[in-house]
Amino acid sequence: MAKLLEGKPLAENIREEIKKQVASLQAKPVLASIMVGENAGAASYVKSQSKAAENLGIEYRLQTLAQDTTEEALIDFIRKLNSDKSVNGIIIQMPLPAAIDYKKISAYISPEKDIEGMHPQNIGKILFGKARLIPCTAASAMELINSSGMDLYGKEVVIVGHSEIVGKPLALLLLDKFATVTVAHIGTSKAGKLEEHVRRAEVLIVAVGKAGLIKGDWIKEGAVVIDVGINRLADKIVGDVEFEEAQKRAGFITPVPGGVGPLTVTMLMRNLVESAKLQQL
Ligand code: NDP
């Protein structure tokens, strides 16, 4: 029976470290959060972020802009935050109104204040093995894998899902550890090859958003399984992996909820402190 890789205890340890780093900074760090329009999903993220920030001694400055804010006005707003010396990190809350292109907008955030790690310069740093601000979900998955104690050198790692926030940065981070990385995606599934790749994974990371996509009996004995997926069913939230069957075969597995989720906001705060340190240089 697999051991559970739970995010909460890991997050608590990392938060203690963040608190020490916050205390060593010259000034209380400030996180600027931008919400465009009122949205229940974004509001719930904002609530958990502001609570986490408060507990760590970080100032959380929320700015809510009107629903009809244009891309140009948002870019102007970001530029002001970039030049505001009291602001250490900037996050744009999702979802954004349909008229605003997140990828375009996020490239205007100063790379030193890009606590979501999505600026091309920060992604480029990961490519060159010089990661500093890492996308939070990818960072959470790395923390969970590390907490299993597995040495990644030469291991067969299979990532299912190739999004910019999870699969792609993770592939680069894992390559840097000399893992043999396979990235599977919709094309892999359509070619009928998902099962054969998953079956040989010593480390499996799944970030798709489809309940039951990964059958429990595909899991290799002793594998480390990181399930990033969040799927809201009528009566519960589940990941992308059939948990009960997978747990019988895996060595370590993340529960959903309770695995990756509780770590991501902590990774955001860790990036904020990293940003504050970059600005002190
Ligand atoms: P995206 O929709 O951006 O990416 C999903 C990926 O899965 C894409 O690469 C897609 O390929 C691929 N895919 C879709 N269908 C299949 C299939 N049948 N077989 C193989 N690959 C497939 O999602 P995100 O990366 O943003 O999120 C993924 C999941 O992780 C979601 O459930 C999300 O809720 C969850 N999540 C959880 C977080 C947490 O804190 N726990 C944080 C962020 C996300 P293509 O695009 O080519 O179709």
PDB file of N, CA and C and ligand atoms in Angstrom, residues 45 136-138 140 159-168 183-190 194 206-211 213-214 227-232 238-240 256-265, ligand 1:
ATOM      1  N   TYR A  45      -9.375  32.232  -4.431  1.00  0.00           N
ATOM      2  CA  TYR A  45      -7.899  32.196  -4.442  1.00  0.00           C
ATOM      3  C   TYR A  45      -7.340  33.360  -3.639  1.00  0.00           C
ATOM      4  N   CYS A 136       4.323  27.925  -9.721  1.00  0.00           N
ATOM      5  CA  CYS A 136       4.032  27.351  -8.386  1.00  0.00           C
ATOM      6  C   CYS A 136       3.600  25.883  -8.412  1.00  0.00           C
ATOM      7  N   THR A 137       2.783  25.495  -9.379  1.00  0.00           N
ATOM      8  CA  THR A 137       2.305  24.099  -9.392  1.00  0.00           C
ATOM      9  C   THR A 137       3.457  23.147  -9.709  1.00  0.00           C
ATOM     10  N   ALA A 138       4.314  23.549 -10.644  1.00  0.00           N
ATOM     11  CA  ALA A 138       5.474  22.718 -10.967  1.00  0.00           C
ATOM     12  C   ALA A 138       6.390  22.608  -9.746  1.00  0.00           C
ATOM     13  N   SER A 140       5.500  22.806  -6.646  1.00  0.00           N
ATOM     14  CA  SER A 140       4.840  21.939  -5.659  1.00  0.00           C
ATOM     15  C   SER A 140       5.090  20.468  -5.994  1.00  0.00           C
ATOM     16  N   ILE A 159       5.366  12.455 -17.601  1.00  0.00           N
ATOM     17  CA  ILE A 159       4.481  13.568 -17.259  1.00  0.00           C
ATOM     18  C   ILE A 159       3.310  13.510 -18.237  1.00  0.00           C
ATOM     19  N   VAL A 160       2.099  13.523 -17.736  1.00  0.00           N
ATOM     20  CA  VAL A 160       0.940  13.542 -18.638  1.00  0.00           C
ATOM     21  C   VAL A 160       0.324  14.937 -18.564  1.00  0.00           C
ATOM     22  N   GLY A 161       0.330  15.645 -19.681  1.00  0.00           N
ATOM     23  CA  GLY A 161      -0.138  17.044 -19.730  1.00  0.00           C
ATOM     24  C   GLY A 161       1.047  17.942 -20.036  1.00  0.00           C
ATOM     25  N   HIS A 162       0.918  18.820 -21.005  1.00  0.00           N
ATOM     26  CA  HIS A 162       2.072  19.650 -21.420  1.00  0.00           C
ATOM     27  C   HIS A 162       1.757  21.142 -21.334  1.00  0.00           C
ATOM     28  N   SER A 163       1.012  21.537 -20.296  1.00  0.00           N
ATOM     29  CA  SER A 163       0.682  22.963 -20.175  1.00  0.00           C
ATOM     30  C   SER A 163       1.898  23.762 -19.730  1.00  0.00           C
ATOM     31  N   GLU A 164       1.818  25.075 -19.936  1.00  0.00           N
ATOM     32  CA  GLU A 164       2.933  25.963 -19.563  1.00  0.00           C
ATOM     33  C   GLU A 164       3.114  26.040 -18.052  1.00  0.00           C
ATOM     34  N   ILE A 165       2.018  25.842 -17.280  1.00  0.00           N
ATOM     35  CA  ILE A 165       2.164  26.008 -15.826  1.00  0.00           C
ATOM     36  C   ILE A 165       2.618  24.725 -15.131  1.00  0.00           C
ATOM     37  N   VAL A 166       2.410  23.584 -15.761  1.00  0.00           N
ATOM     38  CA  VAL A 166       2.794  22.337 -15.080  1.00  0.00           C
ATOM     39  C   VAL A 166       3.763  21.489 -15.921  1.00  0.00           C
ATOM     40  N   GLY A 167       3.249  20.849 -16.962  1.00  0.00           N
ATOM     41  CA  GLY A 167       4.031  19.831 -17.667  1.00  0.00           C
ATOM     42  C   GLY A 167       5.344  20.330 -18.250  1.00  0.00           C
ATOM     43  N   LYS A 168       5.298  21.446 -18.976  1.00  0.00           N
ATOM     44  CA  LYS A 168       6.523  21.899 -19.651  1.00  0.00           C
ATOM     45  C   LYS A 168       7.613  22.318 -18.656  1.00  0.00           C
ATOM     46  N   VAL A 183       7.106  13.298 -22.020  1.00  0.00           N
ATOM     47  CA  VAL A 183       5.931  14.138 -21.819  1.00  0.00           C
ATOM     48  C   VAL A 183       4.809  13.618 -22.726  1.00  0.00           C
ATOM     49  N   ALA A 184       3.765  13.117 -22.100  1.00  0.00           N
ATOM     50  CA  ALA A 184       2.613  12.601 -22.855  1.00  0.00           C
ATOM     51  C   ALA A 184       1.522  13.658 -22.852  1.00  0.00           C
ATOM     52  N   HIS A 185       0.677  13.625 -23.859  1.00  0.00           N
ATOM     53  CA  HIS A 185      -0.365  14.647 -23.987  1.00  0.00           C
ATOM     54  C   HIS A 185      -1.510  14.091 -24.803  1.00  0.00           C
ATOM     55  N   ILE A 186      -2.340  14.972 -25.295  1.00  0.00           N
ATOM     56  CA  ILE A 186      -3.517  14.516 -26.027  1.00  0.00           C
ATOM     57  C   ILE A 186      -3.128  13.651 -27.244  1.00  0.00           C
ATOM     58  N   GLY A 187      -2.026  14.015 -27.887  1.00  0.00           N
ATOM     59  CA  GLY A 187      -1.572  13.237 -29.057  1.00  0.00           C
ATOM     60  C   GLY A 187      -1.209  11.806 -28.664  1.00  0.00           C
ATOM     61  N   THR A 188      -0.611  11.670 -27.484  1.00  0.00           N
ATOM     62  CA  THR A 188      -0.225  10.343 -26.989  1.00  0.00           C
ATOM     63  C   THR A 188      -1.481   9.493 -26.791  1.00  0.00           C
ATOM     64  N   SER A 189      -2.509  10.140 -26.182  1.00  0.00           N
ATOM     65  CA  SER A 189      -3.765   9.423 -25.939  1.00  0.00           C
ATOM     66  C   SER A 189      -4.427   9.031 -27.257  1.00  0.00           C
ATOM     67  N   LYS A 190      -4.454  10.001 -28.173  1.00  0.00           N
ATOM     68  CA  LYS A 190      -5.138   9.725 -29.456  1.00  0.00           C
ATOM     69  C   LYS A 190      -4.429   8.629 -30.237  1.00  0.00           C
ATOM     70  N   LEU A 194      -0.965   6.064 -24.402  1.00  0.00           N
ATOM     71  CA  LEU A 194      -0.829   6.590 -23.035  1.00  0.00           C
ATOM     72  C   LEU A 194      -0.506   5.466 -22.043  1.00  0.00           C
ATOM     73  N   VAL A 206       0.645  13.579 -13.302  1.00  0.00           N
ATOM     74  CA  VAL A 206      -0.500  13.733 -14.200  1.00  0.00           C
ATOM     75  C   VAL A 206      -1.163  15.081 -13.948  1.00  0.00           C
ATOM     76  N   ALA A 207      -1.269  15.881 -14.998  1.00  0.00           N
ATOM     77  CA  ALA A 207      -1.886  17.212 -14.893  1.00  0.00           C
ATOM     78  C   ALA A 207      -2.742  17.441 -16.124  1.00  0.00           C
ATOM     79  N   VAL A 208      -3.914  16.876 -16.120  1.00  0.00           N
ATOM     80  CA  VAL A 208      -4.797  16.950 -17.283  1.00  0.00           C
ATOM     81  C   VAL A 208      -6.147  17.582 -16.927  1.00  0.00           C
ATOM     82  N   GLY A 209      -6.807  17.031 -15.909  1.00  0.00           N
ATOM     83  CA  GLY A 209      -8.148  17.524 -15.571  1.00  0.00           C
ATOM     84  C   GLY A 209      -9.230  16.603 -16.114  1.00  0.00           C
ATOM     85  N   LYS A 210      -8.948  15.279 -16.102  1.00  0.00           N
ATOM     86  CA  LYS A 210      -9.950  14.290 -16.541  1.00  0.00           C
ATOM     87  C   LYS A 210      -9.984  13.156 -15.527  1.00  0.00           C
ATOM     88  N   ALA A 211     -11.087  13.080 -14.796  1.00  0.00           N
ATOM     89  CA  ALA A 211     -11.199  12.042 -13.760  1.00  0.00           C
ATOM     90  C   ALA A 211     -11.081  10.659 -14.397  1.00  0.00           C
ATOM     91  N   LEU A 213      -8.673   9.244 -15.938  1.00  0.00           N
ATOM     92  CA  LEU A 213      -7.872   9.102 -17.166  1.00  0.00           C
ATOM     93  C   LEU A 213      -6.814   8.003 -16.997  1.00  0.00           C
ATOM     94  N   ILE A 214      -6.179   7.995 -15.826  1.00  0.00           N
ATOM     95  CA  ILE A 214      -5.106   7.026 -15.585  1.00  0.00           C
ATOM     96  C   ILE A 214      -5.666   5.870 -14.754  1.00  0.00           C
ATOM     97  N   ASP A 227      -0.486  13.383  -8.537  1.00  0.00           N
ATOM     98  CA  ASP A 227      -1.721  13.675  -9.270  1.00  0.00           C
ATOM     99  C   ASP A 227      -2.083  15.151  -9.078  1.00  0.00           C
ATOM    100  N   VAL A 228      -1.874  15.928 -10.125  1.00  0.00           N
ATOM    101  CA  VAL A 228      -2.122  17.371 -10.048  1.00  0.00           C
ATOM    102  C   VAL A 228      -3.592  17.694 -10.356  1.00  0.00           C
ATOM    103  N   GLY A 229      -4.238  16.820 -11.090  1.00  0.00           N
ATOM    104  CA  GLY A 229      -5.605  17.069 -11.566  1.00  0.00           C
ATOM    105  C   GLY A 229      -6.606  17.357 -10.457  1.00  0.00           C
ATOM    106  N   ILE A 230      -7.525  18.248 -10.764  1.00  0.00           N
ATOM    107  CA  ILE A 230      -8.636  18.545  -9.833  1.00  0.00           C
ATOM    108  C   ILE A 230      -9.925  18.409 -10.647  1.00  0.00           C
ATOM    109  N   ASN A 231     -10.765  17.468 -10.256  1.00  0.00           N
ATOM    110  CA  ASN A 231     -12.034  17.267 -10.967  1.00  0.00           C
ATOM    111  C   ASN A 231     -13.163  17.258  -9.954  1.00  0.00           C
ATOM    112  N   ARG A 232     -14.101  18.182 -10.142  1.00  0.00           N
ATOM    113  CA  ARG A 232     -15.231  18.283  -9.208  1.00  0.00           C
ATOM    114  C   ARG A 232     -16.372  17.399  -9.683  1.00  0.00           C
ATOM    115  N   VAL A 238     -11.909  14.698  -7.132  1.00  0.00           N
ATOM    116  CA  VAL A 238     -10.942  13.631  -7.384  1.00  0.00           C
ATOM    117  C   VAL A 238      -9.864  14.138  -8.342  1.00  0.00           C
ATOM    118  N   GLY A 239      -8.784  13.362  -8.431  1.00  0.00           N
ATOM    119  CA  GLY A 239      -7.706  13.704  -9.365  1.00  0.00           C
ATOM    120  C   GLY A 239      -7.928  13.037 -10.711  1.00  0.00           C
ATOM    121  N   ASP A 240      -6.824  12.841 -11.449  1.00  0.00           N
ATOM    122  CA  ASP A 240      -6.897  12.210 -12.768  1.00  0.00           C
ATOM    123  C   ASP A 240      -6.581  10.717 -12.702  1.00  0.00           C
ATOM    124  N   VAL A 256      -5.960  13.436  -3.565  1.00  0.00           N
ATOM    125  CA  VAL A 256      -6.666  14.613  -4.119  1.00  0.00           C
ATOM    126  C   VAL A 256      -8.044  14.656  -3.476  1.00  0.00           C
ATOM    127  N   PRO A 257      -8.383  15.705  -2.734  1.00  0.00           N
ATOM    128  CA  PRO A 257      -7.545  16.871  -2.416  1.00  0.00           C
ATOM    129  C   PRO A 257      -6.510  16.522  -1.334  1.00  0.00           C
ATOM    130  N   GLY A 258      -5.592  17.443  -1.111  1.00  0.00           N
ATOM    131  CA  GLY A 258      -4.650  17.270   0.003  1.00  0.00           C
ATOM    132  C   GLY A 258      -3.213  17.024  -0.406  1.00  0.00           C
ATOM    133  N   GLY A 259      -2.953  16.881  -1.720  1.00  0.00           N
ATOM    134  CA  GLY A 259      -1.581  16.638  -2.168  1.00  0.00           C
ATOM    135  C   GLY A 259      -0.927  17.915  -2.669  1.00  0.00           C
ATOM    136  N   VAL A 260      -1.052  18.136  -3.984  1.00  0.00           N
ATOM    137  CA  VAL A 260      -0.420  19.308  -4.613  1.00  0.00           C
ATOM    138  C   VAL A 260      -1.080  20.615  -4.151  1.00  0.00           C
ATOM    139  N   GLY A 261      -2.412  20.605  -4.070  1.00  0.00           N
ATOM    140  CA  GLY A 261      -3.167  21.829  -3.777  1.00  0.00           C
ATOM    141  C   GLY A 261      -2.656  22.635  -2.590  1.00  0.00           C
ATOM    142  N   PRO A 262      -2.513  22.024  -1.391  1.00  0.00           N
ATOM    143  CA  PRO A 262      -2.115  22.814  -0.221  1.00  0.00           C
ATOM    144  C   PRO A 262      -0.717  23.434  -0.331  1.00  0.00           C
ATOM    145  N   LEU A 263       0.068  22.965  -1.295  1.00  0.00           N
ATOM    146  CA  LEU A 263       1.435  23.487  -1.414  1.00  0.00           C
ATOM    147  C   LEU A 263       1.543  24.711  -2.316  1.00  0.00           C
ATOM    148  N   THR A 264       0.610  24.858  -3.256  1.00  0.00           N
ATOM    149  CA  THR A 264       0.833  25.862  -4.299  1.00  0.00           C
ATOM    150  C   THR A 264       0.864  27.297  -3.750  1.00  0.00           C
ATOM    151  N   VAL A 265      -0.003  27.594  -2.804  1.00  0.00           N
ATOM    152  CA  VAL A 265      -0.004  28.966  -2.264  1.00  0.00           C
ATOM    153  C   VAL A 265       1.287  29.219  -1.472  1.00  0.00           C
TER     154      VAL A 265
HETATM  155  P1  NDP B   1      -4.507  22.544 -19.194  1.00  0.00           P
HETATM  156  O1  NDP B   1      -5.889  22.339 -19.698  1.00  0.00           O
HETATM  157  O2  NDP B   1      -3.766  23.770 -19.541  1.00  0.00           O
HETATM  158  O3  NDP B   1      -3.606  21.297 -19.655  1.00  0.00           O
HETATM  159  C1  NDP B   1      -4.090  19.997 -19.686  1.00  0.00           C
HETATM  160  C2  NDP B   1      -3.124  19.145 -20.457  1.00  0.00           C
HETATM  161  O4  NDP B   1      -3.632  17.827 -20.587  1.00  0.00           O
HETATM  162  C3  NDP B   1      -2.875  19.646 -21.855  1.00  0.00           C
HETATM  163  O5  NDP B   1      -1.509  19.504 -22.120  1.00  0.00           O
HETATM  164  C4  NDP B   1      -3.717  18.701 -22.714  1.00  0.00           C
HETATM  165  O6  NDP B   1      -3.222  18.575 -24.011  1.00  0.00           O
HETATM  166  C5  NDP B   1      -3.568  17.425 -21.951  1.00  0.00           C
HETATM  167  N1  NDP B   1      -4.634  16.470 -22.216  1.00  0.00           N
HETATM  168  C6  NDP B   1      -5.961  16.713 -22.399  1.00  0.00           C
HETATM  169  N2  NDP B   1      -6.621  15.561 -22.583  1.00  0.00           N
HETATM  170  C7  NDP B   1      -5.704  14.576 -22.521  1.00  0.00           C
HETATM  171  C8  NDP B   1      -5.768  13.182 -22.633  1.00  0.00           C
HETATM  172  N3  NDP B   1      -6.917  12.546 -22.871  1.00  0.00           N
HETATM  173  N4  NDP B   1      -4.628  12.470 -22.501  1.00  0.00           N
HETATM  174  C9  NDP B   1      -3.457  13.071 -22.282  1.00  0.00           C
HETATM  175  N5  NDP B   1      -3.321  14.408 -22.157  1.00  0.00           N
HETATM  176  C10 NDP B   1      -4.440  15.142 -22.274  1.00  0.00           C
HETATM  177  O7  NDP B   1      -4.595  22.351 -17.645  1.00  0.00           O
HETATM  178  P2  NDP B   1      -3.593  22.779 -16.452  1.00  0.00           P
HETATM  179  O8  NDP B   1      -2.218  22.292 -16.727  1.00  0.00           O
HETATM  180  O9  NDP B   1      -3.815  24.188 -16.120  1.00  0.00           O
HETATM  181  O10 NDP B   1      -4.246  21.907 -15.273  1.00  0.00           O
HETATM  182  C11 NDP B   1      -4.292  20.495 -15.348  1.00  0.00           C
HETATM  183  C12 NDP B   1      -5.072  19.974 -14.148  1.00  0.00           C
HETATM  184  O11 NDP B   1      -4.376  20.339 -12.978  1.00  0.00           O
HETATM  185  C13 NDP B   1      -6.493  20.543 -13.999  1.00  0.00           C
HETATM  186  O12 NDP B   1      -7.311  19.550 -13.442  1.00  0.00           O
HETATM  187  C14 NDP B   1      -6.300  21.665 -12.995  1.00  0.00           C
HETATM  188  O13 NDP B   1      -7.482  21.917 -12.262  1.00  0.00           O
HETATM  189  C15 NDP B   1      -5.240  21.075 -12.119  1.00  0.00           C
HETATM  190  N6  NDP B   1      -4.434  22.071 -11.421  1.00  0.00           N
HETATM  191  C16 NDP B   1      -4.229  21.877 -10.092  1.00  0.00           C
HETATM  192  C17 NDP B   1      -3.488  22.765  -9.365  1.00  0.00           C
HETATM  193  C18 NDP B   1      -3.271  22.511  -7.918  1.00  0.00           C
HETATM  194  O14 NDP B   1      -2.847  23.392  -7.196  1.00  0.00           O
HETATM  195  N7  NDP B   1      -3.523  21.297  -7.423  1.00  0.00           N
HETATM  196  C19 NDP B   1      -2.909  23.972  -9.977  1.00  0.00           C
HETATM  197  C20 NDP B   1      -3.094  24.036 -11.399  1.00  0.00           C
HETATM  198  C21 NDP B   1      -3.839  23.113 -12.086  1.00  0.00           C
HETATM  199  P3  NDP B   1      -3.763  19.599 -25.170  1.00  0.00           P
HETATM  200  O15 NDP B   1      -3.692  20.972 -24.585  1.00  0.00           O
HETATM  201  O16 NDP B   1      -2.827  19.411 -26.282  1.00  0.00           O
HETATM  202  O17 NDP B   1      -5.178  19.182 -25.425  1.00  0.00           O
END
